[in-house]
Amino acid sequence: MAFIIIDLEFNNLEGIHRYFPNILEEYPGLEKLDLDNEIIEIGAIKLDNYMKPLEEFKTYIKPSAIPILNPKISEITNITEEDLKEGLTFQEGIENLSKLINEGDIICSWAKDDIIEIINNAMYYGYNNLNWLKNYLDLQEYSTKILAKKKSLSLKNALEELKIKVDNNKLHDALNDAIYTSEVFKRIYNSRVLKNYIIKDIYNMPAVDLKNLSEYLLDKQKINSKCPKCQVNIDIEYDFVPIKWRFVSLGKCPRCNNKVMNEVIVKKTFSGEEVYNEISTIIDEIEYINFSYKIKKMDNKLIKY
């Protein structure tokens, strides 16, 4: 058994009109694009069950859904158009990643979103060979519990909590972020406790037991929307919209100025009672860009209906 820790970087259209005002005229297909985040870089590190590194993996993916690299993404990740010209197709890149994974290995990522985006990109490209996506560990959830935090930890906060030295110039590189994630994992690895957090079927990760989230009216009185650091009410900048299995909003803490993502998962008990599970997470700028784009896109869909 080994652990394969994955990290991805994405390209999207968030704020791209500031750089390319006529992009929808030049690329009319983008207006109806059914893909929020296109994978442009994959990084991974493989560890054995003694936490010894076995192999590293990094590749750029040449984009085709969004043919222009968003300058804001380039600024944050340092990925250039030249890098992507030498990239593989999504199919080639994901096939190469899958070669790291053997039967019984556990795929890991910091939160579930990277895994979801692999599935989303695979669906967009009509790629069906995802049989290797089986055992899964959400290292954000595991770390938050092991470090006894009430609110979900960001990777940056986990690194600070464990006093792991970070070179900020190396962040938002897929392989480097995977390596930093592995350093967190090494510090808190407990094989006995870990078993309780492994999802055996990645396609059955926690989901909302509601037929249509877009028709569900969220009860705002049940939601705190507080900064996980300061415990004060955040200033909501993007209100809650349904994304995948949960509702997501974005805001800013008026005290510490951190950007905060609020997630609300709604489930029903056997008696029919609705239970809200709220998670507030401090996120970095690129995560904020990714989610604000998703929220605005979903908001536009809801307005149309």
PDB file of C-alpha atoms in Angstrom:
ATOM      1  CA  MET A   1       0.000   0.000   0.000  1.00  0.00           C
ATOM      2  CA  ALA A   2       1.226   3.474  -0.919  1.00  0.00           C
ATOM      3  CA  PHE A   3      -0.128   7.007  -0.767  1.00  0.00           C
ATOM      4  CA  ILE A   4      -0.274   9.170  -3.895  1.00  0.00           C
ATOM      5  CA  ILE A   5      -0.710  12.835  -2.986  1.00  0.00           C
ATOM      6  CA  ILE A   6      -2.102  14.855  -5.878  1.00  0.00           C
ATOM      7  CA  ASP A   7      -2.246  18.589  -6.516  1.00  0.00           C
ATOM      8  CA  LEU A   8      -3.582  20.432  -9.558  1.00  0.00           C
ATOM      9  CA  GLU A   9      -3.423  23.893 -11.076  1.00  0.00           C
ATOM     10  CA  PHE A  10      -6.251  25.223 -13.229  1.00  0.00           C
ATOM     11  CA  ASN A  11      -7.024  27.777 -15.900  1.00  0.00           C
ATOM     12  CA  ASN A  12     -10.407  29.521 -15.936  1.00  0.00           C
ATOM     13  CA  LEU A  13     -12.154  32.624 -17.227  1.00  0.00           C
ATOM     14  CA  GLU A  14     -12.437  34.507 -13.928  1.00  0.00           C
ATOM     15  CA  GLY A  15     -11.658  38.189 -14.579  1.00  0.00           C
ATOM     16  CA  ILE A  16     -10.145  37.427 -17.984  1.00  0.00           C
ATOM     17  CA  HIS A  17     -12.225  40.184 -19.657  1.00  0.00           C
ATOM     18  CA  ARG A  18      -9.980  42.754 -17.992  1.00  0.00           C
ATOM     19  CA  TYR A  19      -7.131  41.432 -20.117  1.00  0.00           C
ATOM     20  CA  PHE A  20      -9.043  40.285 -23.195  1.00  0.00           C
ATOM     21  CA  PRO A  21     -12.249  42.387 -23.509  1.00  0.00           C
ATOM     22  CA  ASN A  22     -13.305  40.689 -26.756  1.00  0.00           C
ATOM     23  CA  ILE A  23     -12.515  37.118 -25.796  1.00  0.00           C
ATOM     24  CA  LEU A  24     -16.095  35.875 -26.256  1.00  0.00           C
ATOM     25  CA  GLU A  25     -16.202  37.381 -29.745  1.00  0.00           C
ATOM     26  CA  GLU A  26     -12.910  35.733 -30.633  1.00  0.00           C
ATOM     27  CA  TYR A  27     -13.845  32.426 -28.981  1.00  0.00           C
ATOM     28  CA  PRO A  28     -17.674  32.218 -29.045  1.00  0.00           C
ATOM     29  CA  GLY A  29     -17.637  28.665 -27.720  1.00  0.00           C
ATOM     30  CA  LEU A  30     -16.427  29.874 -24.328  1.00  0.00           C
ATOM     31  CA  GLU A  31     -19.783  31.443 -23.509  1.00  0.00           C
ATOM     32  CA  LYS A  32     -21.428  28.026 -23.221  1.00  0.00           C
ATOM     33  CA  LEU A  33     -18.385  26.157 -21.955  1.00  0.00           C
ATOM     34  CA  ASP A  34     -19.458  23.395 -19.582  1.00  0.00           C
ATOM     35  CA  LEU A  35     -16.192  23.312 -17.639  1.00  0.00           C
ATOM     36  CA  ASP A  36     -15.315  25.739 -14.856  1.00  0.00           C
ATOM     37  CA  ASN A  37     -11.661  24.874 -14.280  1.00  0.00           C
ATOM     38  CA  GLU A  38      -9.450  23.304 -16.934  1.00  0.00           C
ATOM     39  CA  ILE A  39      -6.500  21.361 -15.531  1.00  0.00           C
ATOM     40  CA  ILE A  40      -3.194  22.776 -16.785  1.00  0.00           C
ATOM     41  CA  GLU A  41      -0.730  21.162 -14.366  1.00  0.00           C
ATOM     42  CA  ILE A  42      -0.643  17.914 -12.401  1.00  0.00           C
ATOM     43  CA  GLY A  43       1.779  17.235  -9.574  1.00  0.00           C
ATOM     44  CA  ALA A  44       2.019  14.169  -7.363  1.00  0.00           C
ATOM     45  CA  ILE A  45       4.311  12.466  -4.895  1.00  0.00           C
ATOM     46  CA  LYS A  46       4.123   8.790  -3.936  1.00  0.00           C
ATOM     47  CA  LEU A  47       4.930   7.692  -0.373  1.00  0.00           C
ATOM     48  CA  ASP A  48       5.177   4.195   1.037  1.00  0.00           C
ATOM     49  CA  ASN A  49       3.469   3.274   4.320  1.00  0.00           C
ATOM     50  CA  TYR A  50       6.599   4.347   6.189  1.00  0.00           C
ATOM     51  CA  MET A  51       6.227   7.827   4.668  1.00  0.00           C
ATOM     52  CA  LYS A  52       9.319   7.332   2.498  1.00  0.00           C
ATOM     53  CA  PRO A  53       9.125   9.106  -0.904  1.00  0.00           C
ATOM     54  CA  LEU A  54       9.060   6.645  -3.784  1.00  0.00           C
ATOM     55  CA  GLU A  55       8.368   8.727  -6.860  1.00  0.00           C
ATOM     56  CA  GLU A  56       7.481  12.234  -8.007  1.00  0.00           C
ATOM     57  CA  PHE A  57       5.347  13.259 -10.960  1.00  0.00           C
ATOM     58  CA  LYS A  58       4.789  16.570 -12.725  1.00  0.00           C
ATOM     59  CA  THR A  59       3.356  17.461 -16.090  1.00  0.00           C
ATOM     60  CA  TYR A  60       1.762  20.410 -17.833  1.00  0.00           C
ATOM     61  CA  ILE A  61      -1.517  19.891 -19.674  1.00  0.00           C
ATOM     62  CA  LYS A  62      -1.972  21.763 -22.924  1.00  0.00           C
ATOM     63  CA  PRO A  63      -5.402  23.411 -22.671  1.00  0.00           C
ATOM     64  CA  SER A  64      -7.989  23.093 -25.399  1.00  0.00           C
ATOM     65  CA  ALA A  65     -11.248  24.050 -23.674  1.00  0.00           C
ATOM     66  CA  ILE A  66      -9.857  27.470 -22.667  1.00  0.00           C
ATOM     67  CA  PRO A  67      -7.157  28.184 -25.272  1.00  0.00           C
ATOM     68  CA  ILE A  68      -5.908  31.425 -23.670  1.00  0.00           C
ATOM     69  CA  LEU A  69      -4.040  31.337 -20.357  1.00  0.00           C
ATOM     70  CA  ASN A  70      -5.661  33.731 -17.905  1.00  0.00           C
ATOM     71  CA  PRO A  71      -2.914  36.291 -17.014  1.00  0.00           C
ATOM     72  CA  LYS A  72      -4.096  36.301 -13.392  1.00  0.00           C
ATOM     73  CA  ILE A  73      -3.562  32.537 -13.185  1.00  0.00           C
ATOM     74  CA  SER A  74      -0.143  32.944 -14.792  1.00  0.00           C
ATOM     75  CA  GLU A  75       0.788  35.615 -12.261  1.00  0.00           C
ATOM     76  CA  ILE A  76      -0.115  33.412  -9.294  1.00  0.00           C
ATOM     77  CA  THR A  77       1.229  30.078 -10.556  1.00  0.00           C
ATOM     78  CA  ASN A  78       4.143  31.316 -12.729  1.00  0.00           C
ATOM     79  CA  ILE A  79       2.876  29.011 -15.468  1.00  0.00           C
ATOM     80  CA  THR A  80       3.474  30.509 -18.913  1.00  0.00           C
ATOM     81  CA  GLU A  81       2.035  30.002 -22.376  1.00  0.00           C
ATOM     82  CA  GLU A  82       5.398  28.483 -23.355  1.00  0.00           C
ATOM     83  CA  ASP A  83       5.083  25.905 -20.559  1.00  0.00           C
ATOM     84  CA  LEU A  84       1.662  24.867 -21.801  1.00  0.00           C
ATOM     85  CA  LYS A  85       2.741  24.622 -25.441  1.00  0.00           C
ATOM     86  CA  GLU A  86       4.990  21.761 -24.367  1.00  0.00           C
ATOM     87  CA  GLY A  87       2.205  20.165 -22.324  1.00  0.00           C
ATOM     88  CA  LEU A  88       0.499  16.839 -22.870  1.00  0.00           C
ATOM     89  CA  THR A  89      -3.153  16.332 -23.721  1.00  0.00           C
ATOM     90  CA  PHE A  90      -5.445  15.731 -20.752  1.00  0.00           C
ATOM     91  CA  GLN A  91      -5.762  12.084 -21.738  1.00  0.00           C
ATOM     92  CA  GLU A  92      -1.979  11.602 -21.888  1.00  0.00           C
ATOM     93  CA  GLY A  93      -1.380  13.436 -18.629  1.00  0.00           C
ATOM     94  CA  ILE A  94      -4.017  11.560 -16.656  1.00  0.00           C
ATOM     95  CA  GLU A  95      -2.859   8.230 -18.097  1.00  0.00           C
ATOM     96  CA  ASN A  96       0.680   8.958 -16.921  1.00  0.00           C
ATOM     97  CA  LEU A  97      -0.622   9.882 -13.474  1.00  0.00           C
ATOM     98  CA  SER A  98      -2.595   6.643 -13.249  1.00  0.00           C
ATOM     99  CA  LYS A  99       0.620   4.652 -13.792  1.00  0.00           C
ATOM    100  CA  LEU A 100       1.740   5.733 -10.308  1.00  0.00           C
ATOM    101  CA  ILE A 101      -1.228   3.997  -8.734  1.00  0.00           C
ATOM    102  CA  ASN A 102      -1.358   0.291  -7.982  1.00  0.00           C
ATOM    103  CA  GLU A 103      -4.147  -1.822  -6.544  1.00  0.00           C
ATOM    104  CA  GLY A 104      -4.660  -0.964  -2.870  1.00  0.00           C
ATOM    105  CA  ASP A 105      -2.924   2.422  -3.074  1.00  0.00           C
ATOM    106  CA  ILE A 106      -4.659   5.434  -1.548  1.00  0.00           C
ATOM    107  CA  ILE A 107      -5.126   8.645  -3.506  1.00  0.00           C
ATOM    108  CA  CYS A 108      -4.853  11.790  -1.382  1.00  0.00           C
ATOM    109  CA  SER A 109      -5.461  15.494  -1.900  1.00  0.00           C
ATOM    110  CA  TRP A 110      -5.968  18.601   0.210  1.00  0.00           C
ATOM    111  CA  ALA A 111      -9.797  18.734   0.139  1.00  0.00           C
ATOM    112  CA  LYS A 112     -11.910  16.932  -2.395  1.00  0.00           C
ATOM    113  CA  ASP A 113     -12.049  19.605  -5.092  1.00  0.00           C
ATOM    114  CA  ASP A 114      -8.997  18.411  -7.049  1.00  0.00           C
ATOM    115  CA  ILE A 115     -10.486  14.932  -7.352  1.00  0.00           C
ATOM    116  CA  ILE A 116     -13.817  16.377  -8.428  1.00  0.00           C
ATOM    117  CA  GLU A 117     -12.055  18.450 -11.100  1.00  0.00           C
ATOM    118  CA  ILE A 118     -10.306  15.337 -12.421  1.00  0.00           C
ATOM    119  CA  ILE A 119     -13.735  13.767 -12.855  1.00  0.00           C
ATOM    120  CA  ASN A 120     -15.183  16.968 -14.376  1.00  0.00           C
ATOM    121  CA  ASN A 121     -12.313  17.279 -16.864  1.00  0.00           C
ATOM    122  CA  ALA A 122     -12.551  13.592 -17.727  1.00  0.00           C
ATOM    123  CA  MET A 123     -16.275  13.981 -18.443  1.00  0.00           C
ATOM    124  CA  TYR A 124     -15.615  17.024 -20.614  1.00  0.00           C
ATOM    125  CA  TYR A 125     -12.977  15.195 -22.663  1.00  0.00           C
ATOM    126  CA  GLY A 126     -14.992  11.976 -22.846  1.00  0.00           C
ATOM    127  CA  TYR A 127     -12.289  10.085 -20.968  1.00  0.00           C
ATOM    128  CA  ASN A 128     -13.681   7.004 -19.226  1.00  0.00           C
ATOM    129  CA  ASN A 129     -10.628   5.195 -17.858  1.00  0.00           C
ATOM    130  CA  LEU A 130     -10.892   6.286 -14.213  1.00  0.00           C
ATOM    131  CA  ASN A 131     -10.997   2.824 -12.658  1.00  0.00           C
ATOM    132  CA  TRP A 132      -7.883   3.706 -10.657  1.00  0.00           C
ATOM    133  CA  LEU A 133      -9.887   6.303  -8.689  1.00  0.00           C
ATOM    134  CA  LYS A 134     -10.832   4.078  -5.772  1.00  0.00           C
ATOM    135  CA  ASN A 135      -9.473   4.481  -2.250  1.00  0.00           C
ATOM    136  CA  TYR A 136      -9.327   8.142  -1.256  1.00  0.00           C
ATOM    137  CA  LEU A 137      -8.154  10.232   1.696  1.00  0.00           C
ATOM    138  CA  ASP A 138      -9.086  13.887   2.161  1.00  0.00           C
ATOM    139  CA  LEU A 139      -5.978  15.215   3.915  1.00  0.00           C
ATOM    140  CA  GLN A 140      -7.671  18.472   4.851  1.00  0.00           C
ATOM    141  CA  GLU A 141     -10.385  16.619   6.753  1.00  0.00           C
ATOM    142  CA  TYR A 142      -7.865  14.225   8.324  1.00  0.00           C
ATOM    143  CA  SER A 143      -5.470  17.016   9.366  1.00  0.00           C
ATOM    144  CA  THR A 144      -8.262  19.148  10.802  1.00  0.00           C
ATOM    145  CA  LYS A 145      -9.392  16.277  13.014  1.00  0.00           C
ATOM    146  CA  ILE A 146      -5.928  15.122  14.066  1.00  0.00           C
ATOM    147  CA  LEU A 147      -4.884  18.668  14.977  1.00  0.00           C
ATOM    148  CA  ALA A 148      -8.159  19.086  16.890  1.00  0.00           C
ATOM    149  CA  LYS A 149      -9.372  22.121  14.950  1.00  0.00           C
ATOM    150  CA  LYS A 150     -13.054  23.017  14.852  1.00  0.00           C
ATOM    151  CA  LYS A 151     -12.820  24.588  11.408  1.00  0.00           C
ATOM    152  CA  SER A 152     -11.210  23.159   8.293  1.00  0.00           C
ATOM    153  CA  LEU A 153      -7.536  24.003   7.955  1.00  0.00           C
ATOM    154  CA  SER A 154      -6.075  25.486   4.814  1.00  0.00           C
ATOM    155  CA  LEU A 155      -2.797  23.926   3.684  1.00  0.00           C
ATOM    156  CA  LYS A 156      -0.995  27.152   4.561  1.00  0.00           C
ATOM    157  CA  ASN A 157      -2.398  27.111   8.100  1.00  0.00           C
ATOM    158  CA  ALA A 158      -1.515  23.442   8.546  1.00  0.00           C
ATOM    159  CA  LEU A 159       2.074  24.147   7.485  1.00  0.00           C
ATOM    160  CA  GLU A 160       2.240  27.016   9.977  1.00  0.00           C
ATOM    161  CA  GLU A 161       0.658  24.916  12.726  1.00  0.00           C
ATOM    162  CA  LEU A 162       3.285  22.208  12.270  1.00  0.00           C
ATOM    163  CA  LYS A 163       6.101  24.757  11.844  1.00  0.00           C
ATOM    164  CA  ILE A 164       7.057  23.425   8.424  1.00  0.00           C
ATOM    165  CA  LYS A 165       9.319  25.856   6.601  1.00  0.00           C
ATOM    166  CA  VAL A 166       7.762  27.142   3.396  1.00  0.00           C
ATOM    167  CA  ASP A 167       9.264  28.966   0.448  1.00  0.00           C
ATOM    168  CA  ASN A 168       6.348  31.147  -0.676  1.00  0.00           C
ATOM    169  CA  ASN A 169       7.894  31.459  -4.134  1.00  0.00           C
ATOM    170  CA  LYS A 170       7.367  27.732  -4.607  1.00  0.00           C
ATOM    171  CA  LEU A 171       3.673  27.678  -3.699  1.00  0.00           C
ATOM    172  CA  HIS A 172       1.044  27.159  -6.409  1.00  0.00           C
ATOM    173  CA  ASP A 173       3.324  24.806  -8.279  1.00  0.00           C
ATOM    174  CA  ALA A 174       1.472  21.492  -8.459  1.00  0.00           C
ATOM    175  CA  LEU A 175       4.426  19.287  -7.509  1.00  0.00           C
ATOM    176  CA  ASN A 176       5.686  21.619  -4.784  1.00  0.00           C
ATOM    177  CA  ASP A 177       2.217  21.863  -3.251  1.00  0.00           C
ATOM    178  CA  ALA A 178       1.915  18.072  -3.322  1.00  0.00           C
ATOM    179  CA  ILE A 179       5.291  17.828  -1.554  1.00  0.00           C
ATOM    180  CA  TYR A 180       4.246  20.379   1.078  1.00  0.00           C
ATOM    181  CA  THR A 181       1.037  18.416   1.602  1.00  0.00           C
ATOM    182  CA  SER A 182       3.101  15.261   2.074  1.00  0.00           C
ATOM    183  CA  GLU A 183       5.186  17.027   4.732  1.00  0.00           C
ATOM    184  CA  VAL A 184       2.019  17.759   6.690  1.00  0.00           C
ATOM    185  CA  PHE A 185       0.923  14.145   6.250  1.00  0.00           C
ATOM    186  CA  LYS A 186       4.248  12.788   7.482  1.00  0.00           C
ATOM    187  CA  ARG A 187       4.015  14.768  10.722  1.00  0.00           C
ATOM    188  CA  ILE A 188       0.556  13.495  11.645  1.00  0.00           C
ATOM    189  CA  TYR A 189       0.506  10.047  10.050  1.00  0.00           C
ATOM    190  CA  ASN A 190      -1.132   7.402  12.209  1.00  0.00           C
ATOM    191  CA  SER A 191      -1.898   4.167  10.375  1.00  0.00           C
ATOM    192  CA  ARG A 192      -4.417   3.000  12.954  1.00  0.00           C
ATOM    193  CA  VAL A 193      -6.433   6.229  13.056  1.00  0.00           C
ATOM    194  CA  LEU A 194      -6.131   6.769   9.325  1.00  0.00           C
ATOM    195  CA  LYS A 195      -8.359   3.813   8.496  1.00  0.00           C
ATOM    196  CA  ASN A 196     -11.400   5.732   9.751  1.00  0.00           C
ATOM    197  CA  TYR A 197     -10.913   8.451   7.123  1.00  0.00           C
ATOM    198  CA  ILE A 198     -10.362   6.406   3.982  1.00  0.00           C
ATOM    199  CA  ILE A 199     -13.235   6.524   1.503  1.00  0.00           C
ATOM    200  CA  LYS A 200     -13.516   3.163  -0.200  1.00  0.00           C
ATOM    201  CA  ASP A 201     -15.528   4.377  -3.162  1.00  0.00           C
ATOM    202  CA  ILE A 202     -14.478   7.791  -4.386  1.00  0.00           C
ATOM    203  CA  TYR A 203     -17.695   8.263  -6.356  1.00  0.00           C
ATOM    204  CA  ASN A 204     -19.715   8.028  -3.160  1.00  0.00           C
ATOM    205  CA  MET A 205     -18.079  10.875  -1.274  1.00  0.00           C
ATOM    206  CA  PRO A 206     -20.408  12.856   1.008  1.00  0.00           C
ATOM    207  CA  ALA A 207     -23.239  14.339  -1.066  1.00  0.00           C
ATOM    208  CA  VAL A 208     -26.388  16.266  -0.404  1.00  0.00           C
ATOM    209  CA  ASP A 209     -29.453  14.095  -0.082  1.00  0.00           C
ATOM    210  CA  LEU A 210     -31.579  16.609  -1.968  1.00  0.00           C
ATOM    211  CA  LYS A 211     -32.914  15.992  -5.449  1.00  0.00           C
ATOM    212  CA  ASN A 212     -32.286  19.485  -6.796  1.00  0.00           C
ATOM    213  CA  LEU A 213     -30.071  21.924  -4.914  1.00  0.00           C
ATOM    214  CA  SER A 214     -30.960  24.795  -7.235  1.00  0.00           C
ATOM    215  CA  GLU A 215     -34.566  24.598  -6.013  1.00  0.00           C
ATOM    216  CA  TYR A 216     -33.672  24.357  -2.341  1.00  0.00           C
ATOM    217  CA  LEU A 217     -34.121  27.482  -0.210  1.00  0.00           C
ATOM    218  CA  LEU A 218     -31.222  27.720   2.223  1.00  0.00           C
ATOM    219  CA  ASP A 219     -32.205  28.853   5.728  1.00  0.00           C
ATOM    220  CA  LYS A 220     -29.682  31.638   6.387  1.00  0.00           C
ATOM    221  CA  GLN A 221     -30.661  31.812  10.075  1.00  0.00           C
ATOM    222  CA  LYS A 222     -29.010  28.436  10.600  1.00  0.00           C
ATOM    223  CA  ILE A 223     -25.690  29.682   9.180  1.00  0.00           C
ATOM    224  CA  ASN A 224     -23.025  31.517  11.186  1.00  0.00           C
ATOM    225  CA  SER A 225     -20.675  32.704   8.392  1.00  0.00           C
ATOM    226  CA  LYS A 226     -17.856  33.514  10.812  1.00  0.00           C
ATOM    227  CA  CYS A 227     -14.122  33.826  10.239  1.00  0.00           C
ATOM    228  CA  PRO A 228     -12.461  30.619  11.509  1.00  0.00           C
ATOM    229  CA  LYS A 229      -9.591  32.697  12.903  1.00  0.00           C
ATOM    230  CA  CYS A 230     -11.320  35.696  14.503  1.00  0.00           C
ATOM    231  CA  GLN A 231     -14.807  34.263  15.057  1.00  0.00           C
ATOM    232  CA  VAL A 232     -16.427  37.464  13.785  1.00  0.00           C
ATOM    233  CA  ASN A 233     -19.059  37.685  11.062  1.00  0.00           C
ATOM    234  CA  ILE A 234     -17.474  37.874   7.633  1.00  0.00           C
ATOM    235  CA  ASP A 235     -18.511  40.413   4.995  1.00  0.00           C
ATOM    236  CA  ILE A 236     -20.213  38.310   2.335  1.00  0.00           C
ATOM    237  CA  GLU A 237     -18.978  39.145  -1.160  1.00  0.00           C
ATOM    238  CA  TYR A 238     -20.545  36.201  -3.017  1.00  0.00           C
ATOM    239  CA  ASP A 239     -23.707  34.784  -1.488  1.00  0.00           C
ATOM    240  CA  PHE A 240     -24.484  31.093  -1.221  1.00  0.00           C
ATOM    241  CA  VAL A 241     -25.102  29.137  -4.411  1.00  0.00           C
ATOM    242  CA  PRO A 242     -25.292  25.363  -4.901  1.00  0.00           C
ATOM    243  CA  ILE A 243     -22.046  23.840  -6.207  1.00  0.00           C
ATOM    244  CA  LYS A 244     -21.876  20.064  -6.507  1.00  0.00           C
ATOM    245  CA  TRP A 245     -22.952  18.557  -3.186  1.00  0.00           C
ATOM    246  CA  ARG A 246     -22.981  21.737  -1.061  1.00  0.00           C
ATOM    247  CA  PHE A 247     -23.714  25.452  -0.933  1.00  0.00           C
ATOM    248  CA  VAL A 248     -20.734  27.820  -1.159  1.00  0.00           C
ATOM    249  CA  SER A 249     -20.255  31.500  -0.352  1.00  0.00           C
ATOM    250  CA  LEU A 250     -17.191  33.740  -0.283  1.00  0.00           C
ATOM    251  CA  GLY A 251     -16.398  36.689   1.938  1.00  0.00           C
ATOM    252  CA  LYS A 252     -13.741  38.653   3.734  1.00  0.00           C
ATOM    253  CA  CYS A 253     -13.039  38.971   7.446  1.00  0.00           C
ATOM    254  CA  PRO A 254     -13.297  42.652   8.505  1.00  0.00           C
ATOM    255  CA  ARG A 255     -10.779  42.071  11.269  1.00  0.00           C
ATOM    256  CA  CYS A 256      -7.933  39.986   9.784  1.00  0.00           C
ATOM    257  CA  ASN A 257      -8.728  40.683   6.066  1.00  0.00           C
ATOM    258  CA  ASN A 258      -8.449  36.989   5.196  1.00  0.00           C
ATOM    259  CA  LYS A 259     -10.607  35.604   2.404  1.00  0.00           C
ATOM    260  CA  VAL A 260     -13.043  33.019   3.727  1.00  0.00           C
ATOM    261  CA  MET A 261     -15.004  30.304   1.978  1.00  0.00           C
ATOM    262  CA  ASN A 262     -18.156  29.033   3.683  1.00  0.00           C
ATOM    263  CA  GLU A 263     -19.519  25.629   2.753  1.00  0.00           C
ATOM    264  CA  VAL A 264     -22.870  24.340   3.954  1.00  0.00           C
ATOM    265  CA  ILE A 265     -23.772  20.688   3.510  1.00  0.00           C
ATOM    266  CA  VAL A 266     -27.447  19.892   4.028  1.00  0.00           C
ATOM    267  CA  LYS A 267     -28.511  16.388   4.955  1.00  0.00           C
ATOM    268  CA  LYS A 268     -31.740  14.849   6.138  1.00  0.00           C
ATOM    269  CA  THR A 269     -32.134  12.498   9.086  1.00  0.00           C
ATOM    270  CA  PHE A 270     -34.411   9.438   8.913  1.00  0.00           C
ATOM    271  CA  SER A 271     -37.084  11.506  10.630  1.00  0.00           C
ATOM    272  CA  GLY A 272     -36.863  14.119   7.869  1.00  0.00           C
ATOM    273  CA  GLU A 273     -35.058  16.773   9.915  1.00  0.00           C
ATOM    274  CA  GLU A 274     -32.653  18.930   7.953  1.00  0.00           C
ATOM    275  CA  VAL A 275     -29.161  19.178   9.440  1.00  0.00           C
ATOM    276  CA  TYR A 276     -26.718  21.883   8.368  1.00  0.00           C
ATOM    277  CA  ASN A 277     -22.998  21.171   8.507  1.00  0.00           C
ATOM    278  CA  GLU A 278     -21.102  24.445   8.062  1.00  0.00           C
ATOM    279  CA  ILE A 279     -17.393  24.626   7.261  1.00  0.00           C
ATOM    280  CA  SER A 280     -15.521  27.934   7.155  1.00  0.00           C
ATOM    281  CA  THR A 281     -12.064  27.939   5.609  1.00  0.00           C
ATOM    282  CA  ILE A 282      -9.464  30.660   5.072  1.00  0.00           C
ATOM    283  CA  ILE A 283      -8.407  30.402   1.427  1.00  0.00           C
ATOM    284  CA  ASP A 284      -5.729  31.977  -0.723  1.00  0.00           C
ATOM    285  CA  GLU A 285      -6.188  34.209  -3.734  1.00  0.00           C
ATOM    286  CA  ILE A 286      -6.142  31.536  -6.419  1.00  0.00           C
ATOM    287  CA  GLU A 287      -8.730  29.457  -4.569  1.00  0.00           C
ATOM    288  CA  TYR A 288     -10.832  32.604  -4.230  1.00  0.00           C
ATOM    289  CA  ILE A 289     -10.581  33.206  -7.984  1.00  0.00           C
ATOM    290  CA  ASN A 290     -11.552  29.615  -8.774  1.00  0.00           C
ATOM    291  CA  PHE A 291     -14.594  29.610  -6.522  1.00  0.00           C
ATOM    292  CA  SER A 292     -15.792  33.125  -7.340  1.00  0.00           C
ATOM    293  CA  TYR A 293     -15.887  32.089 -10.987  1.00  0.00           C
ATOM    294  CA  LYS A 294     -17.912  28.994 -10.131  1.00  0.00           C
ATOM    295  CA  ILE A 295     -20.320  31.008  -7.972  1.00  0.00           C
ATOM    296  CA  LYS A 296     -20.929  33.674 -10.603  1.00  0.00           C
ATOM    297  CA  LYS A 297     -21.425  31.059 -13.298  1.00  0.00           C
ATOM    298  CA  MET A 298     -23.920  29.154 -11.156  1.00  0.00           C
ATOM    299  CA  ASP A 299     -25.638  32.409 -10.150  1.00  0.00           C
ATOM    300  CA  ASN A 300     -26.158  33.267 -13.820  1.00  0.00           C
ATOM    301  CA  LYS A 301     -27.705  29.852 -14.432  1.00  0.00           C
ATOM    302  CA  LEU A 302     -30.107  30.293 -11.518  1.00  0.00           C
ATOM    303  CA  ILE A 303     -31.152  33.758 -12.726  1.00  0.00           C
ATOM    304  CA  LYS A 304     -31.992  32.341 -16.170  1.00  0.00           C
ATOM    305  CA  TYR A 305     -34.313  29.833 -14.597  1.00  0.00           C
TER     306      TYR A 305
END
